[in-house]
CSV table of C-alpha atoms and ligand atoms in Angstrom, one decimal:
chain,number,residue,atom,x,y,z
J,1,UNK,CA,60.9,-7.5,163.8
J,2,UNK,CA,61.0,-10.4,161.4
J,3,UNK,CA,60.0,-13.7,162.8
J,4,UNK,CA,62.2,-15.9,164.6
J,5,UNK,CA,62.1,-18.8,162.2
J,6,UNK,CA,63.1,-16.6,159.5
J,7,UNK,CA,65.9,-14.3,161.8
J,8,UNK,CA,67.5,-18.3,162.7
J,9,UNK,CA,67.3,-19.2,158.8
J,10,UNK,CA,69.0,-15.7,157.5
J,11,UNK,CA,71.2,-15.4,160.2
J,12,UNK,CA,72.8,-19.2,160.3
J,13,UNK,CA,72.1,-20.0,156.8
J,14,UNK,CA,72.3,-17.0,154.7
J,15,UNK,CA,74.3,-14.7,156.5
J,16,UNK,CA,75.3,-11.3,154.1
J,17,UNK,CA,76.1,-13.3,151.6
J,18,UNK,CA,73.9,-13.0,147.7
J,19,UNK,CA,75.2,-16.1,146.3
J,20,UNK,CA,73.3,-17.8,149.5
J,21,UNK,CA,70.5,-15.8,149.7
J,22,UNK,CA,69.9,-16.8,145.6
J,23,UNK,CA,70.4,-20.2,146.8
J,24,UNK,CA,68.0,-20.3,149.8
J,25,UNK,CA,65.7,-19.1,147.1
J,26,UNK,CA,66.5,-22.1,144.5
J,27,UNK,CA,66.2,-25.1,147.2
J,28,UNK,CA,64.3,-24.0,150.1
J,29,UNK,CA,61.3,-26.5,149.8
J,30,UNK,CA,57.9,-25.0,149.4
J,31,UNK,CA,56.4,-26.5,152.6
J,32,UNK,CA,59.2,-25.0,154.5
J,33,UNK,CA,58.7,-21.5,152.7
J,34,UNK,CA,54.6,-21.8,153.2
J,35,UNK,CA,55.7,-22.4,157.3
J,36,UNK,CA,57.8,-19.4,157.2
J,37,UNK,CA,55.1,-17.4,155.2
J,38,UNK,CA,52.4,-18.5,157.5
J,39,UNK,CA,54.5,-17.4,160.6
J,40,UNK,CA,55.6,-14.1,159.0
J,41,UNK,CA,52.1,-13.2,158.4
J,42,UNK,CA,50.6,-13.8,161.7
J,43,UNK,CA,53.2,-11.7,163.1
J,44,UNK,CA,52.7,-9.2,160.6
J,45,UNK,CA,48.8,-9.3,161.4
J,46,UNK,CA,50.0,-9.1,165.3
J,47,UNK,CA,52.3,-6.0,164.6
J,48,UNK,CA,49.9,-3.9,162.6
J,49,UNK,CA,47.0,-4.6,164.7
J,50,UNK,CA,49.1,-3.2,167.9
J,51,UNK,CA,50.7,-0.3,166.0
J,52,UNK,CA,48.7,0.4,162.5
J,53,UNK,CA,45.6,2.6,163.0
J,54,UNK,CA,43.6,1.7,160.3
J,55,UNK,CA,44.3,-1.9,160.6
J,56,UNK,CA,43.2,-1.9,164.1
J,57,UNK,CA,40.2,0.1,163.4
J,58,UNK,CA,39.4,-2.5,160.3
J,59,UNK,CA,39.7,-5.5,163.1
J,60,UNK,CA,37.5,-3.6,165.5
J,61,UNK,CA,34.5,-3.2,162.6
J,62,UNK,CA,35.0,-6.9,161.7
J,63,UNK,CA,34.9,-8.0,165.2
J,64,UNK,CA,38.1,-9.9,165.1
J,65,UNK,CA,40.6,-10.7,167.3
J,66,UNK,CA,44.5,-10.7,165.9
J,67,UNK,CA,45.6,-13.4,167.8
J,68,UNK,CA,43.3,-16.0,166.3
J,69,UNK,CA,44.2,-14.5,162.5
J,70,UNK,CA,46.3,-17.3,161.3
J,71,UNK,CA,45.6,-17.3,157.4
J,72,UNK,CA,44.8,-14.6,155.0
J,73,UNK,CA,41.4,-15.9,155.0
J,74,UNK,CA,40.8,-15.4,158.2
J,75,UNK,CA,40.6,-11.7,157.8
J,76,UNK,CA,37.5,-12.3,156.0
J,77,UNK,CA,36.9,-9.2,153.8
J,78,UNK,CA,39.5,-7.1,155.4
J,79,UNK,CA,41.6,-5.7,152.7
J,80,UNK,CA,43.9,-2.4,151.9
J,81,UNK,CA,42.9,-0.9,149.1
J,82,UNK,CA,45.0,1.7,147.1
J,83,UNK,CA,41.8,4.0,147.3
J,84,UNK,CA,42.3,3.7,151.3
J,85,UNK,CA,46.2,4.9,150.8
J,86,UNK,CA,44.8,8.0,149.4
J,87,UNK,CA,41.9,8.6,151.6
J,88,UNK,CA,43.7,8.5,154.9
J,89,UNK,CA,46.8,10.4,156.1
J,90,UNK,CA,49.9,8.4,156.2
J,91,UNK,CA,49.6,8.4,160.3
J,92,UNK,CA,47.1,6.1,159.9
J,93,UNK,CA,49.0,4.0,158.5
J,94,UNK,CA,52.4,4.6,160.0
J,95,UNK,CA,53.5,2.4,162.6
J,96,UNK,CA,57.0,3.9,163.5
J,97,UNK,CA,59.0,7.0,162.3
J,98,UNK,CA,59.8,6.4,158.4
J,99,UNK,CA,63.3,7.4,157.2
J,100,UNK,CA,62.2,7.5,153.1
J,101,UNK,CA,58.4,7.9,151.5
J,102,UNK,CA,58.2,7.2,147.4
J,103,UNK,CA,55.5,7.7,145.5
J,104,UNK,CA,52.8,6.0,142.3
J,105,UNK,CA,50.5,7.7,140.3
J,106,UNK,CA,48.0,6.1,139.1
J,107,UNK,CA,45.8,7.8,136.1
J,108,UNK,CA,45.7,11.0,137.4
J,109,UNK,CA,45.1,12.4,140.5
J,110,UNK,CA,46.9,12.8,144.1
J,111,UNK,CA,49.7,10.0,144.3
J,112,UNK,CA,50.3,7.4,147.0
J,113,UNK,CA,53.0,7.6,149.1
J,114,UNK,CA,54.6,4.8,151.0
J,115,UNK,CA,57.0,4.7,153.6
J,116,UNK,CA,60.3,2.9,154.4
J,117,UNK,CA,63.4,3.1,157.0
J,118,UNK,CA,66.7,2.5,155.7
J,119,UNK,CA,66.9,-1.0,156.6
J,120,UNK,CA,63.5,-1.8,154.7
J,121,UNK,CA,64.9,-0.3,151.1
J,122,UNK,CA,68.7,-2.5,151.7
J,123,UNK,CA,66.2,-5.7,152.6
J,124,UNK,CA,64.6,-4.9,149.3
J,125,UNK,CA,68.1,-4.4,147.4
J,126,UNK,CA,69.5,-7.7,148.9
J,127,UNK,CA,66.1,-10.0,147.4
J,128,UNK,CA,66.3,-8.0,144.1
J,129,UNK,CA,70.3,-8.7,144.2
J,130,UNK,CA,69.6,-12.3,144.4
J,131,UNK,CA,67.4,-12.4,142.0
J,132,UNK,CA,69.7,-10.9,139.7
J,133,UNK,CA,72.5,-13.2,140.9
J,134,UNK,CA,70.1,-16.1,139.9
J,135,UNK,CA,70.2,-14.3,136.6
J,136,UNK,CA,74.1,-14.1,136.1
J,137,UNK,CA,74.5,-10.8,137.6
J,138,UNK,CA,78.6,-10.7,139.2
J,139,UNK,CA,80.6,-8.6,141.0
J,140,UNK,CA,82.9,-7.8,137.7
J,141,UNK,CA,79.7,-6.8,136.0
J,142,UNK,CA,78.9,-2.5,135.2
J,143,UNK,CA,75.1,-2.5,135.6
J,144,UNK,CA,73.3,1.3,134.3
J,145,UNK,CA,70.0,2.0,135.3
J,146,UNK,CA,67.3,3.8,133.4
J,147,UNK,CA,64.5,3.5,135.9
J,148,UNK,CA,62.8,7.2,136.3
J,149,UNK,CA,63.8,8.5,139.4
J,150,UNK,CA,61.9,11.5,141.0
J,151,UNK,CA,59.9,9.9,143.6
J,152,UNK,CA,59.9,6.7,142.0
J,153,UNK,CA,61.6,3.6,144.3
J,154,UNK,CA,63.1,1.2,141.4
J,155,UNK,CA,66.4,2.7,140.7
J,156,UNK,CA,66.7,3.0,144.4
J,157,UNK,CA,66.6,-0.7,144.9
J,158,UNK,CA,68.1,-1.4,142.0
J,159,UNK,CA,70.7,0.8,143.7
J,160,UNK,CA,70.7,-1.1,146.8
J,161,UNK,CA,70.8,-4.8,145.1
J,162,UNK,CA,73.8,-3.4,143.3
J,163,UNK,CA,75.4,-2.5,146.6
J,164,UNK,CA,75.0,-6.1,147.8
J,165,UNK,CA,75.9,-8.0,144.7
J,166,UNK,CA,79.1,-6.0,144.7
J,167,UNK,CA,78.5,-4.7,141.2
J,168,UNK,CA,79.1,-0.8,139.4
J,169,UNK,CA,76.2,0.5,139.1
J,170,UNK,CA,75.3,3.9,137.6
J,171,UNK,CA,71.3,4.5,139.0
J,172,UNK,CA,71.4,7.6,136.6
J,173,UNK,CA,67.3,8.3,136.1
J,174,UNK,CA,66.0,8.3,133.0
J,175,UNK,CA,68.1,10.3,130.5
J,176,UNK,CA,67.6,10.0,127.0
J,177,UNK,CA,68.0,6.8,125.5
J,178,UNK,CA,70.9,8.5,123.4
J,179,UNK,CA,72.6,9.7,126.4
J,180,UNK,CA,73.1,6.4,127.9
J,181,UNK,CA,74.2,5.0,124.4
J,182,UNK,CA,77.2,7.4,124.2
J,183,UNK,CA,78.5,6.2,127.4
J,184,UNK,CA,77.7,2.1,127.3
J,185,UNK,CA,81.3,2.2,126.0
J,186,UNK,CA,82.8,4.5,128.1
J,187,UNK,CA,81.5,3.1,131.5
J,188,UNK,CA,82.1,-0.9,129.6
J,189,UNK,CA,78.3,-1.0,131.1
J,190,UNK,CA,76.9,-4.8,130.1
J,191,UNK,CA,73.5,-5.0,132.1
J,192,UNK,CA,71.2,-2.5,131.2
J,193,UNK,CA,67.9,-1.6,133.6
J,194,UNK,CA,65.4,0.0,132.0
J,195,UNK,CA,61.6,0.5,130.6
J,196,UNK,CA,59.9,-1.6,128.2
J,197,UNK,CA,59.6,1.7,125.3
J,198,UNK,CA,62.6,3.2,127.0
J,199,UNK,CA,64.7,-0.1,125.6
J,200,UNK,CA,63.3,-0.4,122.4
J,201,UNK,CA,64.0,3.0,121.9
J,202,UNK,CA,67.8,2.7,122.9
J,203,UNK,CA,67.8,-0.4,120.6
J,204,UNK,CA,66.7,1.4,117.8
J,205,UNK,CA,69.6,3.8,118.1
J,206,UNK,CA,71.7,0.5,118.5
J,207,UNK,CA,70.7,-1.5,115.4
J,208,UNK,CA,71.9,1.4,113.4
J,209,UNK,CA,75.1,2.7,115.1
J,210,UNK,CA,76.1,-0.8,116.7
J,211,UNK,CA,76.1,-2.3,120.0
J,212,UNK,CA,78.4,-3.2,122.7
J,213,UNK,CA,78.6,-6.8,124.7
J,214,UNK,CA,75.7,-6.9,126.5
J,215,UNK,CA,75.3,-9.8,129.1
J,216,UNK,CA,71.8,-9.4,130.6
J,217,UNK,CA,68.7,-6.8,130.1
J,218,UNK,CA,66.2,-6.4,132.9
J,219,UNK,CA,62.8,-3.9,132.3
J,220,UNK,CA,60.0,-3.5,134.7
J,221,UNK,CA,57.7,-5.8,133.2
J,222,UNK,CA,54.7,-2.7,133.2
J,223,UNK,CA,53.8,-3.1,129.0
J,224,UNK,CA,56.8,-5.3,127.6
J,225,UNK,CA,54.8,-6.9,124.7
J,226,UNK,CA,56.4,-10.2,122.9
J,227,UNK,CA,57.5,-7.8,119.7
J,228,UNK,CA,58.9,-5.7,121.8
J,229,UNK,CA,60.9,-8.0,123.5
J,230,UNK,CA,61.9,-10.2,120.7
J,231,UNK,CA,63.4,-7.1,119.0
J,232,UNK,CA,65.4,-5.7,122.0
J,233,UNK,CA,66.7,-9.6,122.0
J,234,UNK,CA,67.4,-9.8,118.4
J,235,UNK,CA,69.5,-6.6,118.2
J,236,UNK,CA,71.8,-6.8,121.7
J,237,UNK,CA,71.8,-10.6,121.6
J,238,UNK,CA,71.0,-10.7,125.1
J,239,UNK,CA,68.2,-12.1,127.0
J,240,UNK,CA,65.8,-9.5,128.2
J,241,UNK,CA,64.2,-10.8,132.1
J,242,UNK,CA,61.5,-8.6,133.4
J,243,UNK,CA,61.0,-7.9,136.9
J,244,UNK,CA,57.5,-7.5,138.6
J,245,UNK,CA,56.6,-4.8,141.1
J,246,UNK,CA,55.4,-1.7,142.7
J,247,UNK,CA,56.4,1.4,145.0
J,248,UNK,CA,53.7,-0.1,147.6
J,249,UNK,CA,55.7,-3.6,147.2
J,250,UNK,CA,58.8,-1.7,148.1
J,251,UNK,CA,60.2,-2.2,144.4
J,252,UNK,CA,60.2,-5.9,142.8
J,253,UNK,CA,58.4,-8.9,144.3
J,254,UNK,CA,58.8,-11.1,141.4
J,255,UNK,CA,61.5,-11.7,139.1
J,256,UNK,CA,61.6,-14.2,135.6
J,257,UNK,CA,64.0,-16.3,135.6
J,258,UNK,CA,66.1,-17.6,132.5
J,259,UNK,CA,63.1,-19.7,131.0
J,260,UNK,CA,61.2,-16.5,131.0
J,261,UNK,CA,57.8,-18.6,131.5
J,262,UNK,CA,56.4,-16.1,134.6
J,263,UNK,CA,57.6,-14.6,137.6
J,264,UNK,CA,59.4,-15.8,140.2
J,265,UNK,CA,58.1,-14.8,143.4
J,266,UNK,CA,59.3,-13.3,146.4
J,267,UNK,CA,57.9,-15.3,148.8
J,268,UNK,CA,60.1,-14.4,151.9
J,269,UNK,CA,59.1,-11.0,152.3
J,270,UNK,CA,55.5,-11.1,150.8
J,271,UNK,CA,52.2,-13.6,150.9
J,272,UNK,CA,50.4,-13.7,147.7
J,273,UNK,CA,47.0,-14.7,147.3
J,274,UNK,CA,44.3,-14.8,144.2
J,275,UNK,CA,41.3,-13.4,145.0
J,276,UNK,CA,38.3,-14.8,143.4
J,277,UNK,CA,40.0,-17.0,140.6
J,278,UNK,CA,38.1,-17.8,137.4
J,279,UNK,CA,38.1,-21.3,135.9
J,280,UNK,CA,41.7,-20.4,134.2
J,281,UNK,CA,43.1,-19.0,138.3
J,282,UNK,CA,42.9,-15.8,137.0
J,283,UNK,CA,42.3,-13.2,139.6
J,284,UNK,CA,43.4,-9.7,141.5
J,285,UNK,CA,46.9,-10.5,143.2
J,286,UNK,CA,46.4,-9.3,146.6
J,287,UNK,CA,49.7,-8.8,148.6
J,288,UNK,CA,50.9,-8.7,152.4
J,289,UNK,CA,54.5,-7.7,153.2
J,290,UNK,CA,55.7,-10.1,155.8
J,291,UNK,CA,59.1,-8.0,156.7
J,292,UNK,CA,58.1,-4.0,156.5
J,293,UNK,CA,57.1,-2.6,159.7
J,294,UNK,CA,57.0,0.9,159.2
J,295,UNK,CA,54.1,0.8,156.8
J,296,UNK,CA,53.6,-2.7,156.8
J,297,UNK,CA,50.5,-3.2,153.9
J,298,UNK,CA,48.2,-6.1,154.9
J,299,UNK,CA,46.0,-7.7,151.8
J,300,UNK,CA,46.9,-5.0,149.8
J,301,UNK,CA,44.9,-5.5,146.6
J,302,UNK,CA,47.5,-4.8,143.6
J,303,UNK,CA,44.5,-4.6,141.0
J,304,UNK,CA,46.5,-6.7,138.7
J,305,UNK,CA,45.0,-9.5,137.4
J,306,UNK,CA,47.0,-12.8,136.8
J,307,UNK,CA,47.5,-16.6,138.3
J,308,UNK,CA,49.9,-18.4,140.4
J,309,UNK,CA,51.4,-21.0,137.6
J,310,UNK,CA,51.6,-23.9,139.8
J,311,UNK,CA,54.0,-26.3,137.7
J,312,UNK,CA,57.5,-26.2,139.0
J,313,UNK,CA,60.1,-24.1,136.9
J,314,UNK,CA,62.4,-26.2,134.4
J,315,UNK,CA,65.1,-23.6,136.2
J,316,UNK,CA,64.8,-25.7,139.2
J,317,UNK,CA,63.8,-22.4,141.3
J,318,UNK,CA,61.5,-23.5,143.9
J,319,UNK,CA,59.8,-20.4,144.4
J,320,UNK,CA,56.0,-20.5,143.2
J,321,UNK,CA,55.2,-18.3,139.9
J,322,UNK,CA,53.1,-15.7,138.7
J,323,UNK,CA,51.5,-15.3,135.3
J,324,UNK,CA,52.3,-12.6,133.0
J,325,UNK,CA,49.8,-9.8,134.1
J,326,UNK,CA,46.8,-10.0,131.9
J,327,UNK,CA,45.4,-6.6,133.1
J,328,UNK,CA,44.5,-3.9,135.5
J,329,UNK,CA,41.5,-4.9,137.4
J,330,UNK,CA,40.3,-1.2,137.8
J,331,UNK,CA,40.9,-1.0,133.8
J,332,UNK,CA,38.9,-3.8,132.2
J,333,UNK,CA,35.8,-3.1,130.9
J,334,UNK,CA,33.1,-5.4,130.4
J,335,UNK,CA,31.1,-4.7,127.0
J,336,UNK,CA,30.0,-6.2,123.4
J,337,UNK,CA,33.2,-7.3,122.3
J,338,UNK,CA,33.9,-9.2,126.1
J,339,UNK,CA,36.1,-8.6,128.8
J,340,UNK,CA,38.9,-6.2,127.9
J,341,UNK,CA,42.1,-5.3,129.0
J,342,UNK,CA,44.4,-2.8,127.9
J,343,UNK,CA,46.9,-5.6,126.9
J,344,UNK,CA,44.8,-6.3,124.1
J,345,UNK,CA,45.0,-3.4,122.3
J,346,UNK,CA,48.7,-3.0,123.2
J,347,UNK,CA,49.4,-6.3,121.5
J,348,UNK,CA,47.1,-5.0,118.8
J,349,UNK,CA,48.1,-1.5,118.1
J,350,UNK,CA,52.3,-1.7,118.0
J,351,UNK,CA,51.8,-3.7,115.1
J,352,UNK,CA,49.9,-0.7,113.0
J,353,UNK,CA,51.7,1.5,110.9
J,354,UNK,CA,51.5,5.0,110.3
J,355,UNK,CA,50.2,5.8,113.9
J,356,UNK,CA,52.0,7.9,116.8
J,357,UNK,CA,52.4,5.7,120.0
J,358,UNK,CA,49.3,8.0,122.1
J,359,UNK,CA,46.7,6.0,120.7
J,360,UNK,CA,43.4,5.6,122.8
J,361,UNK,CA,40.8,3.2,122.9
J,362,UNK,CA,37.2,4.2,124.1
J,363,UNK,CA,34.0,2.3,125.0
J,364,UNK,CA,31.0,4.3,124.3
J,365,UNK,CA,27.1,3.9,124.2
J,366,UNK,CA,25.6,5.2,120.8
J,367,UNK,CA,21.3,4.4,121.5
J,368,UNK,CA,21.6,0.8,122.9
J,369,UNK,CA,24.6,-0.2,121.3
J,370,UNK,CA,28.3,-0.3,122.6
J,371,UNK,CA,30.6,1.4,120.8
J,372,UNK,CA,34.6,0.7,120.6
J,373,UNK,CA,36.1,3.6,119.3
J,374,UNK,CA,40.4,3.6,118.4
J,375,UNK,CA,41.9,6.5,118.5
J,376,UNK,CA,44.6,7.7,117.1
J,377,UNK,CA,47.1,10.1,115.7
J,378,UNK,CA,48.1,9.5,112.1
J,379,UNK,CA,52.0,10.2,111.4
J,380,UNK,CA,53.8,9.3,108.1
J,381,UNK,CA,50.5,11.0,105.9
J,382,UNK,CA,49.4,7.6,105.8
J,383,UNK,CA,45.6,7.5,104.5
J,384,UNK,CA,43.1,7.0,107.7
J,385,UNK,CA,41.3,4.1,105.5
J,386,UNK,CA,44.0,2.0,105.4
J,387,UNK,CA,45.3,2.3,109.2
J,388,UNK,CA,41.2,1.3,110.0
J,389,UNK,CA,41.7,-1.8,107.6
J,390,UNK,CA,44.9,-2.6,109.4
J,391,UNK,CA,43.1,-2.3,112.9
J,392,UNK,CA,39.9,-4.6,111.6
J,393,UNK,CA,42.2,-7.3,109.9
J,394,UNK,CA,44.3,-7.8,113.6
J,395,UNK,CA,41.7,-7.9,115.6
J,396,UNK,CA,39.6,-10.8,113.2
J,397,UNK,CA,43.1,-12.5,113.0
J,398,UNK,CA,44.7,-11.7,116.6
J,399,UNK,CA,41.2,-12.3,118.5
J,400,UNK,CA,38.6,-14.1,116.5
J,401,UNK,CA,36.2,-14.6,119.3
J,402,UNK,CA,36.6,-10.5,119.6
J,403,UNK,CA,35.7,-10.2,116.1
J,404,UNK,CA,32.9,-12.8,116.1
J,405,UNK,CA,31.1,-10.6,118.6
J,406,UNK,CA,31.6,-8.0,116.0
J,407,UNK,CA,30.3,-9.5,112.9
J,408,UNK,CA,27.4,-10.8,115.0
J,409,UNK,CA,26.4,-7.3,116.4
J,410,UNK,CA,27.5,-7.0,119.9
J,411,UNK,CA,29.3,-3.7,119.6
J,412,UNK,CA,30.0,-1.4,116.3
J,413,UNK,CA,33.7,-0.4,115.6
J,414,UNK,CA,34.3,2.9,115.0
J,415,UNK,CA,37.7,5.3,114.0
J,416,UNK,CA,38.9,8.9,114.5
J,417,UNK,CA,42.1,10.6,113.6
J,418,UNK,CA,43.5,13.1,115.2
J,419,UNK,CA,46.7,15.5,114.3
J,420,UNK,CA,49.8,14.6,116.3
J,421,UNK,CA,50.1,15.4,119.8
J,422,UNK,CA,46.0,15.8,120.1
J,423,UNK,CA,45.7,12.7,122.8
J,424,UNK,CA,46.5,12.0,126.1
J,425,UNK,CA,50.4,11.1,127.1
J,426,UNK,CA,52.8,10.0,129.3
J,427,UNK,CA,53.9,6.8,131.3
J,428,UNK,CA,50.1,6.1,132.4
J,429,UNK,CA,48.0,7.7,130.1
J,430,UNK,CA,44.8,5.4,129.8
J,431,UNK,CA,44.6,3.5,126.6
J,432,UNK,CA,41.4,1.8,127.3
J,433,UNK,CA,38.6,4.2,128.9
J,434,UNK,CA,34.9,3.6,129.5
J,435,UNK,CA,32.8,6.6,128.9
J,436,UNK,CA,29.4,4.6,128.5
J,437,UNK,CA,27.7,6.9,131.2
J,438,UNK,CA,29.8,9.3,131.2
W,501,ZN,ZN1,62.4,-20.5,136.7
C-alpha cells in the first residue's frame, strides 16, 4: 500500500487526471517531495522486512531492526545487488503473487527477471504519461513505439502512459526501421519512441525519401551520443528527449525535459541516492522503489555512474536531476590511459570512417605494460593505416589528458582489423573489455 500522505495527495489533488499529475510534478516543493520520499521509504523498508525474504534475512545479519530504519543510510551496507537477483529464486524476493515478470540481460549470461501486478505496470504508465505530457504529448497526438518487445518492459509502459494520456499509440516492437517509415503516413504517427541506433537508422532512410511532421522524439537514453542526436534533430526538425530507466525500475524513472540539460527524476515512486560521490558527485545511482510491493527493490544498486545536478531546471520543474550517465560501474576499467568508460570510445569511434558499428575495445597486459587495443571491422576497403591515424588524432584531440598518458608511456596503443561480422554483436555486446588477467 502506498503511504498515507501520498494516497491523501493523489487522491484529493491529482485524482486520474495526467495534466495534474505533470503538474504535481512541476510545483510540488522539494521539501514536501523529500517528506513524502522519506515516509514512502520507511514504509517500504517496513513492508519488505515483513514480507521480502532476503530483505529480512539481510536485516537479521546486520542486526537491525526495521522500525528504527528511517533513512537510506541507516541500512548501513545493506544493498540489492543485480548479482543477488540472479543468485536467488524470485521467492525470495517475492512478496505477493505477481501478475507480469520482464526480463534484462546484462553481457551475457542468465537474465533477471522482475515482477509486477497489473496495477504496478498502469502506476508506471501514468508517471511516464506525465512526463510526456510535460513534454507536449496530447490526446490528438498518434505516438508509434519501437522499443524491443520480447520480455522487455518499455513498450509496455510506454503502452500504458499512452492509455492514460489518452493518445494512439501503436507499441508495435521493434520492426525494421523501414517498416515503420512506410506507415508514419498512413497511421499520421507524430511522436516516435524508439532506440538511440534504431532512430538514426530510421532518419537515414528519412533524409533521403523525406519526412513527415514530427512533433516530439523520445529514445531510451542507453548510448544516445551528441552526433547522434543532433542528426536525428536536424533531419525531423524535432526535439529528440531521452528517457532514463530499467526493467528493475519498472520502465523510466527519469525523463529530460525541454532544456535537455539531465534527467528529471521520478521522485514519487523511487529514492535515489549517490553512493560514494567523487569530488565532481559522481557516483553509482542506487535506487529504492517507494510504491512496488510485489518485488519491491530496496538500495538497488543500478551500476550507473552519474550525479544529482543540484541547480534548479530553467523549465521550472521542481523535481531534482540526474546527470547524463557517464558509465557502467561494472564496465570501467582502471588502467594507463585512466579511468574508462565505454562512453568514451562511443563518443570516439562514430566519428571514424570506414569501420562497421561492432567495434571492440580491449585492455590487455603485454610484460608490464597496459595495452589498449581497438578493434575493429574495416568496411568500405578503406586502408587499416588510415582508420588507426583517424583513431590516434581523436583521442589526442577529444581527450588530451588520455593522450598525454600516452605519449608519456602509461599504456601502448595498439590496432587489429578484422573481416566484417568477425566481433561480438548485438544490443549489449561489450565494447570496452578488460582481459589483463585473463
Ligand atoms: Zn527541466
Amino acid at each position: 500500500m502506498l503511504s498515507q500522505m501520498r494516497q491523501f495527495v493523489e487522491r484529493t489533488v491529482i485524482g486520474d487526471s495526467v495534466p495534474r499529475l505533470a503538474r504535481a510534478g512541476k510545483s510540488a516543493p522539494p521539501a514536501l517531495i523529500r517528506r513524502m520520499q522519506e515516509d514512502a521509504f520507511r514504509h517500504t523498508v517496513r513492508y519488505a522486512a515483513r514480507h521480502q525474504k532476503f530483505f529480512a534475512r539481510k536485516l537479521k545479519e546486520a542486526g537491525i531492526a526495521a522500525e528504527v530504519v528511517r533513512r537510506p543510510e541507516d541500512l548501513g551496507d545493506i544493498f540489492t545487488t543485480p548479482e543477488d537477483l540472479l543468485s536467488h529464486p524470485p521467492e525470495d524476493f517475492l512478496c505477493r503473487e505477481p501478475q507480469a515478470v520482464f526480463e534484462t540481460t546484462g553481457t551475457g549470461g542468465e537474465p533477471k527477471r522482475v515482477y509486477f501486478d497489473h496495477q504496478e505496470l498502469e502506476l508506471a504508465g501514468r508517471y511516464e504519461a506525465a512526463a510526456l505530457w510535460e513534454n507536449g504529448v496530447r490526446p490528438e497526438d498518434r505516438v508509434v513505439c519501437a522499443f524491443d518487445a520480447g520480455y522487455w518492459i518499455s513498450s509496455w509502459v510506454t503502452f500504458f502512459a499512452c492509455r492514460a494520456i489518452g493518445a494512439f499509440c501503436s507499441a508495435v516492437g521493434k520492426p525494421a526501421p523501414r517498416e515503420v517509415y512506410s506507415r508514419l503516413g498512413l497511421y499520421r504517427y507524430n511522436v516516435i519512441v524508439a532506440d538511440p541506433t534504431w532512430l538514426v537508422s530510421l532518419s537515414e532512410i528519412a533524409e533521403k525519401e523525406g519526412t513527415v511532421p514530427v512533433k516530439l522524439i523520445l529514445a531510451a537514453g542507453d548510448r544516445m551520443t551528441a552526433a547522434y542526436r543532433r542528426y536525428i534533430q536536424d533531419v525531423w526538425k524535432a526535439p529528440v528527449i531521452l528517457g532514463y530507466g530499467s526493467t528493475e525500475m519498472g520502465g523510466g524513472s527519469g525523463m529530460e525535459c525541454r532544456e535537455r540539460q539531465g534527467y528529471h527524476l521520478d521522485e514519487f515512486n523511487f529514492l535515489f541516492e549517490i553512493l560514494e560521490p567523487d569530488a565532481e558527485g559522481y557516483g553509482e545511482l542506487v535506487v529504492t522503489t517507494l510504491a512496488r510491493r510485489v518485488m519491491p527493490l530496496v538500495r538497488y544498486r543500478v551500476r550507473d555512474v552519474a550525479r544529482f545536478i543540484p541547480e534548479p531546471c530553467a523549465c521550472g520543474v521542481t523535481l531534482r536531476r540526474l546527470s547524463p550517465i557517464k558509465g557502467r560501474r561494472d564496465e570501467m576499467v582502471v588502467m594507463g590511459a585512466g579511468n574508462l568508460h565505454p562512453a568514451i570510445f562511443e563518443n570516439l569511434m562514430h566519428e571514424v570512417e570506414g569501420i562497421s558499428p561492432n567495434w571492440q575495445v580491449a585492455v590487455r597486459q603485454d610484460g608490464l605494460h597496459d595495452v589498449l587495443e581497438f578493434r575493429m571491422e574495416l568496411t568500405d576497403g578503406i586502408e587499416a593505416s588510415r582508420v588507426e591515424q583517424a583513431v590516434r588524432q581523436k583521442i589526442e584531440s577529444r581527450y588530451p589528458e588520455m593522450w598525454a598518458n600516452h605519449t608519456c608511456g602509461m599504456y601502448r596503443l595498439a590496432f587489429r582489423f578484422h573481416r566484417p561480422g568477425a566481433l561480438p554483436q548485438g544490443r549489449k555486446a561489450k565494447r570496452l573489455v578488460d582481459e589483463r588477467g585473463a
